[in-house]
mmCIF file of C-alpha atoms and ligand atoms in Angstrom:
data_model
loop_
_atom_site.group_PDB
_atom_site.id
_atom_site.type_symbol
_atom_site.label_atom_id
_atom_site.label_comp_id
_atom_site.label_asym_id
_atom_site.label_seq_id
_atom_site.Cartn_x
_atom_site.Cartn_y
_atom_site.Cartn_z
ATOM 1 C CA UNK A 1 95.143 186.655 111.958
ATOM 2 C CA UNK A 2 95.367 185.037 108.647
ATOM 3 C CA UNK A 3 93.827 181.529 107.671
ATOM 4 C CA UNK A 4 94.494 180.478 104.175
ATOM 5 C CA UNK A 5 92.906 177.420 104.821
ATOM 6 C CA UNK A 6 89.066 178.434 104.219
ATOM 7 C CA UNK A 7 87.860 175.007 106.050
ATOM 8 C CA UNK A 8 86.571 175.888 109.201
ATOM 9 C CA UNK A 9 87.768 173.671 111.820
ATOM 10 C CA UNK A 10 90.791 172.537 109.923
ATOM 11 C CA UNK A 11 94.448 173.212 111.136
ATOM 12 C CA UNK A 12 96.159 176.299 108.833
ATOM 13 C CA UNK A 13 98.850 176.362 107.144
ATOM 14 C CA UNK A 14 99.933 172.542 107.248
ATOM 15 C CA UNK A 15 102.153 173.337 104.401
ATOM 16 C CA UNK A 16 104.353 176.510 105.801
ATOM 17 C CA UNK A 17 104.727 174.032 108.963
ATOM 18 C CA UNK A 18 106.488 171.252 106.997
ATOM 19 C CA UNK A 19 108.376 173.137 104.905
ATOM 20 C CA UNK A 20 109.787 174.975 108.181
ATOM 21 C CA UNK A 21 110.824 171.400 109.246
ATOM 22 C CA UNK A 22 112.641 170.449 106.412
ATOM 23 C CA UNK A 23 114.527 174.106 105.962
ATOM 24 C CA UNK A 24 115.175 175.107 109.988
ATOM 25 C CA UNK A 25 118.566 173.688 111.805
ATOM 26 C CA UNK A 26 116.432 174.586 114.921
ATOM 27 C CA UNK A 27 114.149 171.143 113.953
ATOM 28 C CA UNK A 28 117.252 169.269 115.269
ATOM 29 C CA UNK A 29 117.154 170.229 118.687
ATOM 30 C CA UNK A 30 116.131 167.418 121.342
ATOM 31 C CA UNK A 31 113.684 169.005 124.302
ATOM 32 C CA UNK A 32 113.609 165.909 126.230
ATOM 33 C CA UNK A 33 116.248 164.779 128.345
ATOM 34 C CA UNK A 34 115.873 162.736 131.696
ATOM 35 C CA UNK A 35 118.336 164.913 133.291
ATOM 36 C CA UNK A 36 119.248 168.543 134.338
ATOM 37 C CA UNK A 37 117.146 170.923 131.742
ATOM 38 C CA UNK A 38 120.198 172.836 129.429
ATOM 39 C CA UNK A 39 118.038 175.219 128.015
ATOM 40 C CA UNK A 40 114.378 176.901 127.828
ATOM 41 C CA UNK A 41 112.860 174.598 126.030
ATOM 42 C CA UNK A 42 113.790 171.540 128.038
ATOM 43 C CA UNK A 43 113.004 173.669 131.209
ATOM 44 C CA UNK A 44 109.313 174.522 129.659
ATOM 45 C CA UNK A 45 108.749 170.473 128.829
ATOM 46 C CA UNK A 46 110.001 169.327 132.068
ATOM 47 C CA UNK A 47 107.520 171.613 133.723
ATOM 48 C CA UNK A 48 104.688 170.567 131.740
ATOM 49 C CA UNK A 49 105.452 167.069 132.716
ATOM 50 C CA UNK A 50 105.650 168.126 136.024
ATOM 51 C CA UNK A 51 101.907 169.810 135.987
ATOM 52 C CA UNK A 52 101.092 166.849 133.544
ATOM 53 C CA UNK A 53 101.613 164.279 136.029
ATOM 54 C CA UNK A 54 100.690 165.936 139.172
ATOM 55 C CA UNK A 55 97.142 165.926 137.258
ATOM 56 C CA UNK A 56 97.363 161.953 136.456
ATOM 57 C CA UNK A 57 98.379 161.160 140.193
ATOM 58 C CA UNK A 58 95.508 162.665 141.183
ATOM 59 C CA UNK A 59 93.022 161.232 138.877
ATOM 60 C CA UNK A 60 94.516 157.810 139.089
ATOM 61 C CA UNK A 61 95.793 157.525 143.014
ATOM 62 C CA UNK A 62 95.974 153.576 142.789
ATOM 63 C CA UNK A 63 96.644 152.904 139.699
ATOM 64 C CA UNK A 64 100.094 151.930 138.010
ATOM 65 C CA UNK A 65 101.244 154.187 135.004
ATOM 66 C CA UNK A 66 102.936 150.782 133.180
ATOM 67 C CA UNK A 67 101.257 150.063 129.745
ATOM 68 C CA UNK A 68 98.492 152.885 130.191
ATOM 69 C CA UNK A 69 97.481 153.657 126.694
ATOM 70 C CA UNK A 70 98.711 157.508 125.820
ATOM 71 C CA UNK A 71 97.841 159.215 122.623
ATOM 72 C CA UNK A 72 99.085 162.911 121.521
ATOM 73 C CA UNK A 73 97.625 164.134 118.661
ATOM 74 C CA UNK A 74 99.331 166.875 116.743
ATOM 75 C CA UNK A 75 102.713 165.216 118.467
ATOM 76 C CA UNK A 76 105.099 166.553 115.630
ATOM 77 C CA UNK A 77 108.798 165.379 117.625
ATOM 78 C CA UNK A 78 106.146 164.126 120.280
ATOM 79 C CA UNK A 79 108.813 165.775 123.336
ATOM 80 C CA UNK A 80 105.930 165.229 125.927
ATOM 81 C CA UNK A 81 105.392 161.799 124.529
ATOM 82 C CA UNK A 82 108.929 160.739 125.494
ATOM 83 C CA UNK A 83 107.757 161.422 129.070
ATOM 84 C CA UNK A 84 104.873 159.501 128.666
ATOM 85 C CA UNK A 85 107.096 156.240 127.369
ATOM 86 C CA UNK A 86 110.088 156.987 129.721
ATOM 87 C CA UNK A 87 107.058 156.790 132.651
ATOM 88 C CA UNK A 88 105.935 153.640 130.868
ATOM 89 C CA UNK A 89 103.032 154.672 129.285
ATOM 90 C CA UNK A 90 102.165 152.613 125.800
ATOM 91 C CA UNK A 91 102.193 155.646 123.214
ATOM 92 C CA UNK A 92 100.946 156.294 119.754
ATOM 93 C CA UNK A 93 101.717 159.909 118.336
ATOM 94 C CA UNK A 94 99.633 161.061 115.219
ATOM 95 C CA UNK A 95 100.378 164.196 113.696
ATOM 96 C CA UNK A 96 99.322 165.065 109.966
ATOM 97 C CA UNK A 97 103.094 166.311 109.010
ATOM 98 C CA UNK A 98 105.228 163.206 108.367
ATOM 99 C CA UNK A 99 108.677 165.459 108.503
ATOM 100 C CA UNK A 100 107.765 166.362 112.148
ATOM 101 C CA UNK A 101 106.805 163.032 113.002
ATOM 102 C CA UNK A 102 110.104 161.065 111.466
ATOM 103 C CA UNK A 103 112.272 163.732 113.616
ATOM 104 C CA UNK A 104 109.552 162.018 116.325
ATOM 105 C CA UNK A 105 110.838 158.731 115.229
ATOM 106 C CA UNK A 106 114.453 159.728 115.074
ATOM 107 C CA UNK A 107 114.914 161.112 118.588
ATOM 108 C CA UNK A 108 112.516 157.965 120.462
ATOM 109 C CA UNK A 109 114.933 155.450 118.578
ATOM 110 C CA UNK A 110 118.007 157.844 119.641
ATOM 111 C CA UNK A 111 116.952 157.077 123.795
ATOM 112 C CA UNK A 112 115.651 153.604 123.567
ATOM 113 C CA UNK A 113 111.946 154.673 123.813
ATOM 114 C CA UNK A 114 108.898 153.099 121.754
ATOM 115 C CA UNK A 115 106.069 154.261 120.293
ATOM 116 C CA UNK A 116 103.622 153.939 117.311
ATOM 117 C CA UNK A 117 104.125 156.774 114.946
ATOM 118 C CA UNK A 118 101.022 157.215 112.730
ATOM 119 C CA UNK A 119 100.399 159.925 109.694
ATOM 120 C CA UNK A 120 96.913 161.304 110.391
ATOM 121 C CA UNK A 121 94.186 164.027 111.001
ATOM 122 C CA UNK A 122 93.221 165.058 114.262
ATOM 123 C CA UNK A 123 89.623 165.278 113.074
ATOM 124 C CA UNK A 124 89.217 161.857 111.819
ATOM 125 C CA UNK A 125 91.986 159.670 113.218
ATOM 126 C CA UNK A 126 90.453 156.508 112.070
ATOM 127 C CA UNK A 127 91.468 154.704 115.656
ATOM 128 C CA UNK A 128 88.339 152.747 117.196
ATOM 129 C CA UNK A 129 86.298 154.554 120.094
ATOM 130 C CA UNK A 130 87.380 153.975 123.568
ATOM 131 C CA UNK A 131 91.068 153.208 122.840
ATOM 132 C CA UNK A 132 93.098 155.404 124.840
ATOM 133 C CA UNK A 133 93.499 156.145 128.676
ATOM 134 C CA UNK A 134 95.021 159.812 128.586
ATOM 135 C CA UNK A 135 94.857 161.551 124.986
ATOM 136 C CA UNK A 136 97.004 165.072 125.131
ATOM 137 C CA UNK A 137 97.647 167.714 122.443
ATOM 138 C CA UNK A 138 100.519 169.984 122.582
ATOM 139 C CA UNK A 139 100.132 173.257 120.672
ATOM 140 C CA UNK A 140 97.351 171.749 118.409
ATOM 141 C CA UNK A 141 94.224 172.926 119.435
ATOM 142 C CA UNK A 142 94.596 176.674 118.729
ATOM 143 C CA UNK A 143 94.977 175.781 115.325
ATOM 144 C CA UNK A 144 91.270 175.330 114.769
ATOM 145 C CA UNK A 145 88.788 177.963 114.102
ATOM 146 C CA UNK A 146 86.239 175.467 115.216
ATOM 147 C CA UNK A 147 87.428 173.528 118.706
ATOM 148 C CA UNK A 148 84.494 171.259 118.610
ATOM 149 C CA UNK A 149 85.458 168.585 115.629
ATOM 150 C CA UNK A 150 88.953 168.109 116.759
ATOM 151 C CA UNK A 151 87.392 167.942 121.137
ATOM 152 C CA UNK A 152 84.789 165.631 119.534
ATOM 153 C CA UNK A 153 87.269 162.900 118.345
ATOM 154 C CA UNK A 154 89.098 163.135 121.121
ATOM 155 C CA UNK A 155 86.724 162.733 123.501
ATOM 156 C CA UNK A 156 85.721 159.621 121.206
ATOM 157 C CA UNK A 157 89.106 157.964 121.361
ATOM 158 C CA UNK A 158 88.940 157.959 125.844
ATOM 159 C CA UNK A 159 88.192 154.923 127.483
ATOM 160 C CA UNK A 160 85.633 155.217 130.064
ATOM 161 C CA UNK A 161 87.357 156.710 132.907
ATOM 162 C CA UNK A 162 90.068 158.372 130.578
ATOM 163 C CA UNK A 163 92.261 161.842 131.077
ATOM 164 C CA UNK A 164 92.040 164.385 128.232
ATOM 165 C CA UNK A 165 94.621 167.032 128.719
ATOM 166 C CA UNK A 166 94.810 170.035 126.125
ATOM 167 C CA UNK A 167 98.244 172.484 126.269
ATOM 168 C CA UNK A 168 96.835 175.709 124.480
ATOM 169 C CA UNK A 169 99.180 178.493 123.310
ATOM 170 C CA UNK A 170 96.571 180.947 122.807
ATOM 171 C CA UNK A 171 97.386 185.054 120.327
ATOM 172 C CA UNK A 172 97.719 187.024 123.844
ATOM 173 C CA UNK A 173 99.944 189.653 122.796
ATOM 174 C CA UNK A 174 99.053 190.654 126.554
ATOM 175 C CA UNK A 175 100.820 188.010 128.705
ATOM 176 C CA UNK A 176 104.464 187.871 130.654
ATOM 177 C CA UNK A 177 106.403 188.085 127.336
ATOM 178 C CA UNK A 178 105.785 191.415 126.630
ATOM 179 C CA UNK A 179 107.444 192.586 129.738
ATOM 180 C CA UNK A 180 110.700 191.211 128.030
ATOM 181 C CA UNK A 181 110.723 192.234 124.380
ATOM 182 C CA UNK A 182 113.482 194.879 125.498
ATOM 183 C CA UNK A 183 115.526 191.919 126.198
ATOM 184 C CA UNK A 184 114.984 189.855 122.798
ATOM 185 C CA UNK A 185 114.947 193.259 120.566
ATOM 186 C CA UNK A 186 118.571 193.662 122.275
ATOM 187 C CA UNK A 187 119.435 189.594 121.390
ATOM 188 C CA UNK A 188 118.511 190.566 118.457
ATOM 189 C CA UNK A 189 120.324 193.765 117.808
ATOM 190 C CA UNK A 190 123.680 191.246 118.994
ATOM 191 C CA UNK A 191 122.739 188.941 116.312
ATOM 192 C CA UNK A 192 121.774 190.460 113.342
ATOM 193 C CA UNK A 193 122.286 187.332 111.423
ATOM 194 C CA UNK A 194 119.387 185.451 113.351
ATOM 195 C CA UNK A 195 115.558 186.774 111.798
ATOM 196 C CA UNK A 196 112.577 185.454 112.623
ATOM 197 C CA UNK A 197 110.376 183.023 109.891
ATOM 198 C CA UNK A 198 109.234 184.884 107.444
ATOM 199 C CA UNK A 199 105.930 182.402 107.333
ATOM 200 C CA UNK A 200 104.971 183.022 111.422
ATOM 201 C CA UNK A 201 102.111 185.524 109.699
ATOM 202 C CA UNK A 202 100.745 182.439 107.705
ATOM 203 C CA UNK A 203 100.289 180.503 110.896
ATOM 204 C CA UNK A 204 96.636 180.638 112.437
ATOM 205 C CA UNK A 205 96.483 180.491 116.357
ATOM 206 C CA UNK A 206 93.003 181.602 117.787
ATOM 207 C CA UNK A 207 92.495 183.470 120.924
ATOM 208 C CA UNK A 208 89.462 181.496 122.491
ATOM 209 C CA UNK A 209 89.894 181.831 126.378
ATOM 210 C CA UNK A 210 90.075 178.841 128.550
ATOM 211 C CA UNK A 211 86.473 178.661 129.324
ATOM 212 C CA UNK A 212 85.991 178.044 125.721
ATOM 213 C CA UNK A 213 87.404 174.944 125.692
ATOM 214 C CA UNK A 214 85.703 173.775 129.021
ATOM 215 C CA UNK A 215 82.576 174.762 128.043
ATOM 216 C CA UNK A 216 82.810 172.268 124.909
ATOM 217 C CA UNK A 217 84.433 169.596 126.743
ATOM 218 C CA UNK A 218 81.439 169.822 129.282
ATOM 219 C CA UNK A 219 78.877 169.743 126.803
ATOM 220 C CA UNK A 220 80.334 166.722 124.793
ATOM 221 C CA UNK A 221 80.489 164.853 128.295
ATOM 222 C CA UNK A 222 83.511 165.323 130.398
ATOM 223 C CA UNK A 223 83.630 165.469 133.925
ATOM 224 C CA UNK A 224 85.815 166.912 136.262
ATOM 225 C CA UNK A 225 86.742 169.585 133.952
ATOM 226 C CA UNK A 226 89.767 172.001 135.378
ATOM 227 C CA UNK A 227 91.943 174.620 133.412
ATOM 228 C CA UNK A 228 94.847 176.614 134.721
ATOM 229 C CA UNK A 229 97.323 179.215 133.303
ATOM 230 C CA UNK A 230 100.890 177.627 132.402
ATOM 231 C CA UNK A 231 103.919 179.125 131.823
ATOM 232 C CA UNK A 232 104.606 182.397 133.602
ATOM 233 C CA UNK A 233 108.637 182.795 132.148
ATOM 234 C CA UNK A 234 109.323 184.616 129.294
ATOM 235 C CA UNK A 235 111.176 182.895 125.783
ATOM 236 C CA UNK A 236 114.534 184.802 125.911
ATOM 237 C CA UNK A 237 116.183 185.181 122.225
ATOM 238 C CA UNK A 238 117.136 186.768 119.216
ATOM 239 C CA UNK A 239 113.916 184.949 117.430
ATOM 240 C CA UNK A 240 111.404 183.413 119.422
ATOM 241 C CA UNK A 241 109.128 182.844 116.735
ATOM 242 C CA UNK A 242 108.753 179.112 115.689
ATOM 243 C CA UNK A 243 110.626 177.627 115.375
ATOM 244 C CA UNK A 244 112.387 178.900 118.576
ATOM 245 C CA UNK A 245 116.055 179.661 118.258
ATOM 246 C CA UNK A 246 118.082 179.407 120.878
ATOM 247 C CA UNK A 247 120.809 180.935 122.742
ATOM 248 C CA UNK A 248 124.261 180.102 122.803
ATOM 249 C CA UNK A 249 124.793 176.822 126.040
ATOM 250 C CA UNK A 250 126.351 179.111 128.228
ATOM 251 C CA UNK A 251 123.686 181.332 127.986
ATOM 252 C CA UNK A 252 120.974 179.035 128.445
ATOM 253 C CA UNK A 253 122.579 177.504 131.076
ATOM 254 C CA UNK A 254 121.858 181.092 133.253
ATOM 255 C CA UNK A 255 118.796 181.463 132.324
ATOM 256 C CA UNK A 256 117.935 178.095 133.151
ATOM 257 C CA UNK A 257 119.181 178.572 136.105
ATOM 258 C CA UNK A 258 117.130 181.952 136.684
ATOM 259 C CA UNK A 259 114.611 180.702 135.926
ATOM 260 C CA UNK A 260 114.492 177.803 138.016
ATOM 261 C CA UNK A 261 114.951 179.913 141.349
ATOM 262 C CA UNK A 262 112.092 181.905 140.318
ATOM 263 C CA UNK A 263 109.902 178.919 139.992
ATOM 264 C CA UNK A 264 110.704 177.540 143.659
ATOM 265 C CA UNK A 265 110.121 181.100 144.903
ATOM 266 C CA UNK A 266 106.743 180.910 143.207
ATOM 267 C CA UNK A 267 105.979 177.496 144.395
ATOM 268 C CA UNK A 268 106.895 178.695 148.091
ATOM 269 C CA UNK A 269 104.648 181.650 147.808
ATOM 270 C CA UNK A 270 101.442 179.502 146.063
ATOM 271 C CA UNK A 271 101.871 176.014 147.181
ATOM 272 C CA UNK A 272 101.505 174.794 143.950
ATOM 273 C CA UNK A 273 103.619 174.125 141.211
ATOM 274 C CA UNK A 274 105.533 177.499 139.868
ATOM 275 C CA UNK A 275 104.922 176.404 136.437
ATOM 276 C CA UNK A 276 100.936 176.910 137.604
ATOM 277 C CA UNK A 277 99.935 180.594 136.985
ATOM 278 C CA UNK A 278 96.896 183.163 136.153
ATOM 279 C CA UNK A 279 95.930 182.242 132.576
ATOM 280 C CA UNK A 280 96.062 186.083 131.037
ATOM 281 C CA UNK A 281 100.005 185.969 132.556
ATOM 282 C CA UNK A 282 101.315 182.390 131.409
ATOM 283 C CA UNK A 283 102.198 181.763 127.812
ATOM 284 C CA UNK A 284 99.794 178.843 127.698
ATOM 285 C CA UNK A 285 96.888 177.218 129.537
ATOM 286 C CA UNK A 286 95.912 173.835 129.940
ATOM 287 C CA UNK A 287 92.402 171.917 129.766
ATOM 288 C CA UNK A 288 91.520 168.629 131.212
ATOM 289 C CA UNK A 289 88.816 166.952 131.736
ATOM 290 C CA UNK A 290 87.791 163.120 132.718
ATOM 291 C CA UNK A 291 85.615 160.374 130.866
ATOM 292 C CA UNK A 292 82.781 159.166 132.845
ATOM 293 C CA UNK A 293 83.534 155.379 134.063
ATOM 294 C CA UNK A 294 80.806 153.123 132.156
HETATM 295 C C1 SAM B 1 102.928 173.680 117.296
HETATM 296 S S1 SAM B 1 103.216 172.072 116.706
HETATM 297 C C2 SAM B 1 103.422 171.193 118.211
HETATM 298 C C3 SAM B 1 104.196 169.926 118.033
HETATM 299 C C4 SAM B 1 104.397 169.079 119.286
HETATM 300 N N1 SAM B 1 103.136 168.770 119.945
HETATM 301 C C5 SAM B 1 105.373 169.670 120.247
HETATM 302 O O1 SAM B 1 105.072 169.679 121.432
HETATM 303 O O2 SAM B 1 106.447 170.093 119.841
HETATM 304 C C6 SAM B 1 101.593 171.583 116.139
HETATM 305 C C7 SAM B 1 101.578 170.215 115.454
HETATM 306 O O3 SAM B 1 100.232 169.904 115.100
HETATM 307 C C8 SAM B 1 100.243 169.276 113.816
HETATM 308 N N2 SAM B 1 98.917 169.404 113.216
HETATM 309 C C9 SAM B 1 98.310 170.535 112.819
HETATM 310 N N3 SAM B 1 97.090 170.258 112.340
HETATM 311 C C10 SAM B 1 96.907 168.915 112.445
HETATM 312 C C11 SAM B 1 95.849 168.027 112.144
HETATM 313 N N4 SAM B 1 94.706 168.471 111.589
HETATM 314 N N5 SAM B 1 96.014 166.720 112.402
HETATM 315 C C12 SAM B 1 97.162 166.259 112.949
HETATM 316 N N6 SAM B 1 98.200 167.055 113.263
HETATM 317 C C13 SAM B 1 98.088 168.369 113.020
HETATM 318 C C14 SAM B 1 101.349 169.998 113.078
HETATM 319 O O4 SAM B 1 101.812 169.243 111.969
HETATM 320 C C15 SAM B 1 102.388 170.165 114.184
HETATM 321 O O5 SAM B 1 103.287 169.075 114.243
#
């Protein structure tokens, strides 16, 4: 792994990540819709919702989701934002790339949603304490050789009572994706045109386990801390490095539909949702945790 940013606890390769937004036509895609997923990476999004939610019903039972305060840090398009806002949560995205976050702006004005779209770090935000009811990253916390600034902020921002919910896409060269690099290596073979981002190598993503994030949150004060697996499908393509590319809408539109079937198998055989899985097998894992009420 290779970190040319020698500040410990900052985010690598800000730069690379920018100039992949301004160069890639993949930038334009939209992964929200409030209908029938078309492709992977609308399926992926509505299922983190799904888990996202499931999560805030249960820590709020009573309480109304209208004009909840929602902050995602690291939100680049901010995707699971536009959940937040379509579910009428008031939402502020910050992300330190203002190309990411003006494709952000773009597709919320595109569907009638607000938000506040603010340029900043995720290790000094400059928001007051206490301002936020549920604060979620996407992707952003892997980026830091040191998790505790960027948990320490966060845990800052909560209001008493508040949700943190970190989405983790942890180096596990181990998980269910390698059981379909056949697949992609033939995608790829089909489309010789399509390589992968030459700047991937630049990018640093750590490997810290789950229970290195819970650990941290515990210490700096949550309660209620859970973490689960996420994410037990593989990305199939000719290039699923970032940014993903993806298939042509027919074929989507059959995986999509594979994919769902396997999910409601899943969910009949655990009870939970399919999207839920062991945390060495899913793509991703997620960390919550709750703010103690004053
Ligand atoms: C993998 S992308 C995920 C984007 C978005 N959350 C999504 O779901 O598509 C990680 C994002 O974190 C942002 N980022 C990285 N380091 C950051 C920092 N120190 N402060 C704020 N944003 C940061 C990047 O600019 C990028 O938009």
């Amino acid at each position: 792994v290779n970190n040319r940013n020698n500040d410990p606890g900052r985010a690598g390769s800000k730069a690379e990540f920018e100039s992949n937004w301004k160069k890639r036509p993949e930038t334009l895609y939209t992964h929200w819709t409030r209908g029938e997923p078309e492709n992977q990476i609308q399926l992926a999004f509505r299922q983190h919702w799904g888990v996202f939610s499931k999560i805030m019903r249960e820590a709020w039972p009573n309480r109304s989701w209208r004009g909840l305060k929602a902050l995602e840090i690291g939100a680049g398009r901010g995707t699971m934002s536009m959940y937040f806002a379509d579910a009428g949560f008031d939402c502020t995205l910050i992300d330190s790339a203002a190309a990411a976050l003006d494709r952000g702006k773009a597709v919320f004005a595109h569907h009638g949603l607000a938000a506040t779209f603010i340029v900043g770090d995720a290790l000094e935000t400059g928001l007051p304490d206490a301002s936020f009811d549920v604060i979620f990253s996407i992707g952003l916390l892997e980026h830091f050789e040191n998790i505790r600034p960027p948990l320490i902020e966060q845990v800052r921002l909560l209001m008493p009572d508040g949700l943190f919910l970190g989405y983790v896409v942890p180096r596990n060269l181990d998980n269910v994706q390698k059981d379909y690099g056949w697949i992609n290596e033939l995608l790829r073979a089909q489309n010789p045109g399509i390589s992968p981002p030459t700047e991937k190598t630049d990018v640093y993503r750590s490997s810290y386990p789950p229970d290195a994030y819970t650990s941290v949150l515990r210490q700096i004060g949550l309660r209620s801390v859970t973490q689960c697996g996420l994410y037990p499908l593989p990305m199939i393509s000719p290039s699923i490095d970032f940014p993903f590319t993806l298939n042509p809408p027919e074929v989507e539109k059959v995986i999509v539909h594979h994919f769902e079937s396997v999910l409601r198998r899943r969910e009949q055989e655990t009870g939970q949702p399919g999207w839920i899985c062991d945390a060495s097998y899913g793509q991703a894992f997620l960390v919550s945790g709750r703010k103690p009420s004053r």
